[in-house]
Amino acid sequence: MEKNKFAVLTNLEDIDAFIEANQLAFLYISREGCSVCHGLLPQVEVLMANYPKIATAHIKAEQVEAIAGRFSVFTVPVLLLFIDGKENLREARIVHMDLFSEKLRKIYDNVVGAN
């Protein structure tokens, strides 16, 4: 499966606009020195390629310091899925890809199947 290209968002205004503009919006929040973040990102990119109706974005927390307060981020990586602007799924730090994939598939089928 081909990797999904993540938009890079660098400020809160762009992040809020991204979430508002997309029915299904996914954020991957990481930090530069986080080995878990760097190891997980390629896996998430491949997984997200299976969900073409989910808009995806990557945020480097050190570039958007206010991200921690805005989304209650206490550790990285954080994976957030928004449906119609509301947070619907959150995974943080240790992400079990098989469980995350299963949750994502159910949500996606319910939302996209309903349209």
Coordinates of N, CA and C in Angstrom, one line a residue:
M1 N 0.9 -1.2 0.0 CA 0.0 0.0 0.0 C 0.9 1.2 0.0
E2 N 0.5 2.2 -0.8 CA 1.2 3.4 -0.9 C 1.0 4.3 0.3
K3 N 2.0 5.1 0.6 CA 1.9 6.0 1.8 C 1.0 7.2 1.4
N4 N 0.3 7.6 2.5 CA -0.6 8.8 2.4 C 0.2 10.0 2.6
K5 N 0.1 11.1 1.8 CA 0.8 12.3 2.1 C 0.1 13.2 3.1
F6 N 0.8 13.4 4.2 CA 0.3 14.2 5.3 C 0.6 15.7 5.0
A7 N -0.4 16.6 5.2 CA -0.2 18.0 5.2 C 0.6 18.3 6.4
V8 N 1.5 19.3 6.3 CA 2.2 19.8 7.5 C 1.6 21.1 8.0
L9 N 1.1 21.1 9.2 CA 0.5 22.3 9.8 C 1.4 22.9 10.8
T10 N 1.5 24.2 10.8 CA 2.5 24.9 11.7 C 2.0 25.9 12.6
N11 N 0.6 26.1 12.6 CA 0.1 27.0 13.6 C -1.4 26.6 13.9
L12 N -1.9 27.2 15.0 CA -3.2 26.8 15.5 C -4.3 27.2 14.5
E13 N -4.2 28.3 13.9 CA -5.2 28.8 12.9 C -5.3 27.8 11.8
D14 N -4.2 27.3 11.2 CA -4.2 26.3 10.1 C -4.8 25.0 10.6
I15 N -4.5 24.6 11.8 CA -5.0 23.4 12.4 C -6.5 23.4 12.5
D16 N -7.0 24.5 13.1 CA -8.4 24.7 13.3 C -9.2 24.7 12.0
A17 N -8.6 25.4 11.0 CA -9.2 25.5 9.6 C -9.2 24.1 9.0
F18 N -8.1 23.3 9.2 CA -8.0 22.0 8.6 C -9.1 21.1 9.2
I19 N -9.3 21.1 10.5 CA -10.3 20.3 11.2 C -11.7 20.7 10.7
E20 N -11.9 22.0 10.6 CA -13.3 22.6 10.2 C -13.6 22.2 8.7
A21 N -12.6 22.2 7.9 CA -12.8 22.1 6.4 C -13.0 20.6 6.0
N22 N -12.7 19.7 6.9 CA -12.8 18.2 6.5 C -13.7 17.5 7.5
Q23 N -14.7 16.8 6.9 CA -15.6 16.0 7.7 C -14.8 15.0 8.6
L24 N -13.8 14.3 8.0 CA -12.9 13.4 8.7 C -11.5 14.0 8.6
A25 N -11.0 14.4 9.8 CA -9.7 15.0 9.9 C -8.8 14.3 10.9
F26 N -7.6 13.9 10.4 CA -6.7 13.1 11.3 C -5.4 13.9 11.5
L27 N -5.0 14.0 12.8 CA -3.8 14.7 13.2 C -2.8 13.8 13.8
Y28 N -1.6 13.9 13.3 CA -0.5 13.1 13.9 C 0.4 14.1 14.6
I29 N 0.5 14.1 15.9 CA 1.3 15.1 16.6 C 2.6 14.4 17.2
S30 N 3.7 14.9 16.8 CA 5.0 14.3 17.3 C 6.0 15.4 17.7
R31 N 7.1 15.0 18.2 CA 8.2 15.9 18.6 C 9.5 15.4 17.9
E32 N 10.4 16.3 17.6 CA 11.6 16.0 16.9 C 12.4 14.9 17.5
G33 N 12.7 14.9 18.8 CA 13.6 13.9 19.4 C 12.9 12.6 19.9
C34 N 11.7 12.3 19.4 CA 10.9 11.2 19.9 C 11.1 10.0 18.9
S35 N 11.8 9.0 19.4 CA 12.0 7.8 18.6 C 10.7 7.0 18.3
V36 N 9.8 7.0 19.2 CA 8.5 6.3 19.0 C 7.8 7.0 17.9
C37 N 7.8 8.4 17.9 CA 7.1 9.2 16.9 C 7.6 8.8 15.5
H38 N 8.9 8.8 15.4 CA 9.6 8.6 14.1 C 9.4 7.1 13.6
G39 N 9.3 6.2 14.5 CA 9.1 4.8 14.1 C 7.6 4.5 13.7
L40 N 6.7 5.2 14.4 CA 5.3 5.0 14.1 C 4.8 5.7 12.9
L41 N 5.3 6.9 12.6 CA 4.8 7.7 11.5 C 4.7 6.9 10.2
P42 N 5.7 6.2 9.7 CA 5.6 5.5 8.4 C 4.5 4.4 8.5
Q43 N 4.3 3.8 9.6 CA 3.2 2.8 9.7 C 1.8 3.5 9.6
V44 N 1.7 4.6 10.2 CA 0.4 5.4 10.2 C 0.2 5.9 8.8
E45 N 1.2 6.3 8.1 CA 1.0 6.8 6.7 C 0.5 5.7 5.8
V46 N 1.1 4.5 6.0 CA 0.6 3.4 5.2 C -0.8 3.0 5.5
L47 N -1.1 3.0 6.8 CA -2.5 2.7 7.2 C -3.5 3.7 6.7
M48 N -3.2 5.0 6.8 CA -4.1 6.0 6.4 C -4.4 6.0 4.9
A49 N -3.5 5.5 4.1 CA -3.7 5.4 2.7 C -4.9 4.5 2.3
N50 N -5.3 3.7 3.3 CA -6.5 2.9 3.1 C -7.8 3.7 3.3
Y51 N -7.7 4.9 3.7 CA -8.9 5.7 4.1 C -8.8 7.0 3.3
P52 N -9.2 7.0 2.0 CA -9.0 8.2 1.2 C -9.9 9.4 1.6
K53 N -10.9 9.1 2.3 CA -11.8 10.3 2.7 C -11.4 10.9 4.0
I54 N -10.3 10.5 4.6 CA -9.8 11.1 5.8 C -8.6 12.0 5.4
A55 N -8.8 13.3 5.7 CA -7.7 14.3 5.5 C -6.7 14.1 6.6
T56 N -5.4 14.1 6.2 CA -4.4 13.8 7.2 C -3.4 15.0 7.3
A57 N -2.9 15.2 8.5 CA -2.0 16.2 8.8 C -1.0 15.8 9.9
H58 N 0.2 16.4 9.8 CA 1.3 16.1 10.7 C 1.6 17.4 11.4
I59 N 1.7 17.4 12.7 CA 2.1 18.6 13.5 C 3.3 18.3 14.3
K60 N 4.3 19.1 14.2 CA 5.5 18.9 15.1 C 5.3 19.8 16.3
A61 N 5.1 19.2 17.5 CA 4.7 20.0 18.7 C 5.7 21.1 19.0
E62 N 7.0 21.0 18.7 CA 7.9 22.1 19.0 C 7.7 23.3 18.1
Q63 N 7.0 23.1 16.9 CA 6.7 24.2 16.0 C 5.4 24.9 16.4
V64 N 4.5 24.2 17.1 CA 3.2 24.8 17.6 C 3.1 24.5 19.1
E65 N 3.8 25.3 19.8 CA 3.9 25.1 21.3 C 2.5 25.1 21.9
A66 N 1.5 25.8 21.4 CA 0.2 25.9 21.9 C -0.6 24.6 21.7
I67 N -0.1 23.7 20.9 CA -0.8 22.5 20.6 C -1.1 21.6 21.9
A68 N -0.2 21.6 22.8 CA -0.4 20.9 24.0 C -1.6 21.3 24.8
G69 N -1.8 22.6 25.0 CA -2.9 23.1 25.7 C -4.2 23.0 24.9
R70 N -4.1 23.2 23.6 CA -5.3 23.1 22.7 C -5.9 21.8 22.7
F71 N -5.1 20.7 22.6 CA -5.7 19.3 22.5 C -5.3 18.4 23.7
S72 N -4.9 19.0 24.8 CA -4.5 18.3 26.0 C -3.5 17.2 25.7
V73 N -2.4 17.6 25.1 CA -1.4 16.6 24.7 C -0.3 16.6 25.8
F74 N -0.2 15.5 26.4 CA 0.8 15.3 27.5 C 2.0 14.5 27.2
T75 N 1.9 13.7 26.1 CA 2.9 12.9 25.6 C 2.8 12.7 24.1
V76 N 3.8 12.3 23.4 CA 3.8 12.1 22.0 C 4.3 10.7 21.7
P77 N 3.9 10.2 20.5 CA 3.0 10.7 19.5 C 1.5 10.7 20.0
V78 N 0.7 11.5 19.4 CA -0.7 11.5 19.6 C -1.4 11.5 18.3
L79 N -2.3 10.6 18.2 CA -3.1 10.4 16.9 C -4.5 10.8 17.3
L80 N -5.1 11.8 16.5 CA -6.4 12.3 16.8 C -7.2 12.2 15.5
L81 N -8.5 11.7 15.6 CA -9.4 11.7 14.5 C -10.6 12.5 14.9
F82 N -10.9 13.5 14.0 CA -12.1 14.4 14.3 C -13.1 14.1 13.2
I83 N -14.4 14.0 13.7 CA -15.5 13.9 12.8 C -16.4 15.1 13.0
D84 N -16.6 15.8 11.9 CA -17.4 17.1 11.9 C -16.9 18.0 13.0
G85 N -15.6 18.1 13.2 CA -15.0 19.0 14.1 C -14.9 18.5 15.6
K86 N -15.4 17.3 15.9 CA -15.3 16.8 17.2 C -14.4 15.7 17.3
E87 N -13.5 15.7 18.4 CA -12.6 14.6 18.5 C -13.4 13.3 18.8
N88 N -13.0 12.2 18.0 CA -13.8 11.0 18.1 C -12.9 9.8 18.5
L89 N -11.6 9.9 18.2 CA -10.6 8.9 18.5 C -9.3 9.5 18.9
R90 N -8.7 8.9 19.9 CA -7.4 9.4 20.4 C -6.5 8.2 20.8
E91 N -5.3 8.2 20.3 CA -4.3 7.2 20.7 C -3.1 8.0 21.1
A92 N -2.4 7.6 22.1 CA -1.2 8.3 22.5 C -0.1 7.3 22.9
R93 N 1.2 7.8 22.7 CA 2.4 7.1 23.1 C 2.6 5.7 22.6
I94 N 2.1 4.7 23.2 CA 2.2 3.4 22.8 C 0.9 3.0 22.0
V95 N 1.0 3.0 20.7 CA -0.1 2.7 19.8 C -0.1 1.3 19.3
H96 N -1.1 0.5 19.6 CA -1.1 -0.8 19.0 C -1.8 -0.7 17.7
M97 N -1.0 -0.9 16.6 CA -1.5 -0.6 15.3 C -2.7 -1.5 14.9
D98 N -2.8 -2.7 15.3 CA -3.9 -3.6 15.0 C -5.2 -3.1 15.6
L99 N -5.1 -2.7 16.9 CA -6.3 -2.1 17.6 C -6.7 -0.8 17.0
F100 N -5.8 0.1 16.7 CA -6.0 1.4 16.1 C -6.7 1.2 14.8
S101 N -6.2 0.3 14.0 CA -6.7 0.0 12.6 C -8.2 -0.5 12.7
E102 N -8.4 -1.3 13.7 CA -9.8 -1.9 13.9 C -10.8 -0.8 14.2
K103 N -10.4 0.1 15.2 CA -11.2 1.2 15.6 C -11.5 2.2 14.4
L104 N -10.4 2.5 13.7 CA -10.5 3.4 12.6 C -11.4 2.8 11.5
R105 N -11.3 1.6 11.2 CA -12.2 0.9 10.2 C -13.6 1.0 10.6
K106 N -14.0 0.8 11.8 CA -15.4 0.8 12.3 C -15.9 2.3 12.1
I107 N -15.1 3.2 12.6 CA -15.6 4.6 12.5 C -15.7 5.0 11.0
Y108 N -14.7 4.7 10.2 CA -14.8 5.1 8.8 C -16.0 4.5 8.1
D109 N -16.2 3.2 8.3 CA -17.3 2.5 7.7 C -18.7 3.1 8.1
N110 N -18.8 3.5 9.4 CA -20.0 4.1 9.9 C -20.2 5.5 9.3
V111 N -19.2 6.3 9.2 CA -19.3 7.7 8.7 C -19.4 7.7 7.2
V112 N -18.5 7.0 6.5 CA -18.5 7.1 5.0 C -19.7 6.3 4.5
G113 N -20.0 5.2 5.1 CA -21.1 4.3 4.7 C -22.5 5.1 4.9
A114 N -22.5 6.0 5.8 CA -23.8 6.7 6.1 C -24.0 7.9 5.0
N115 N -22.9 8.2 4.3 CA -23.0 9.3 3.3 C -23.5 8.8 2.0

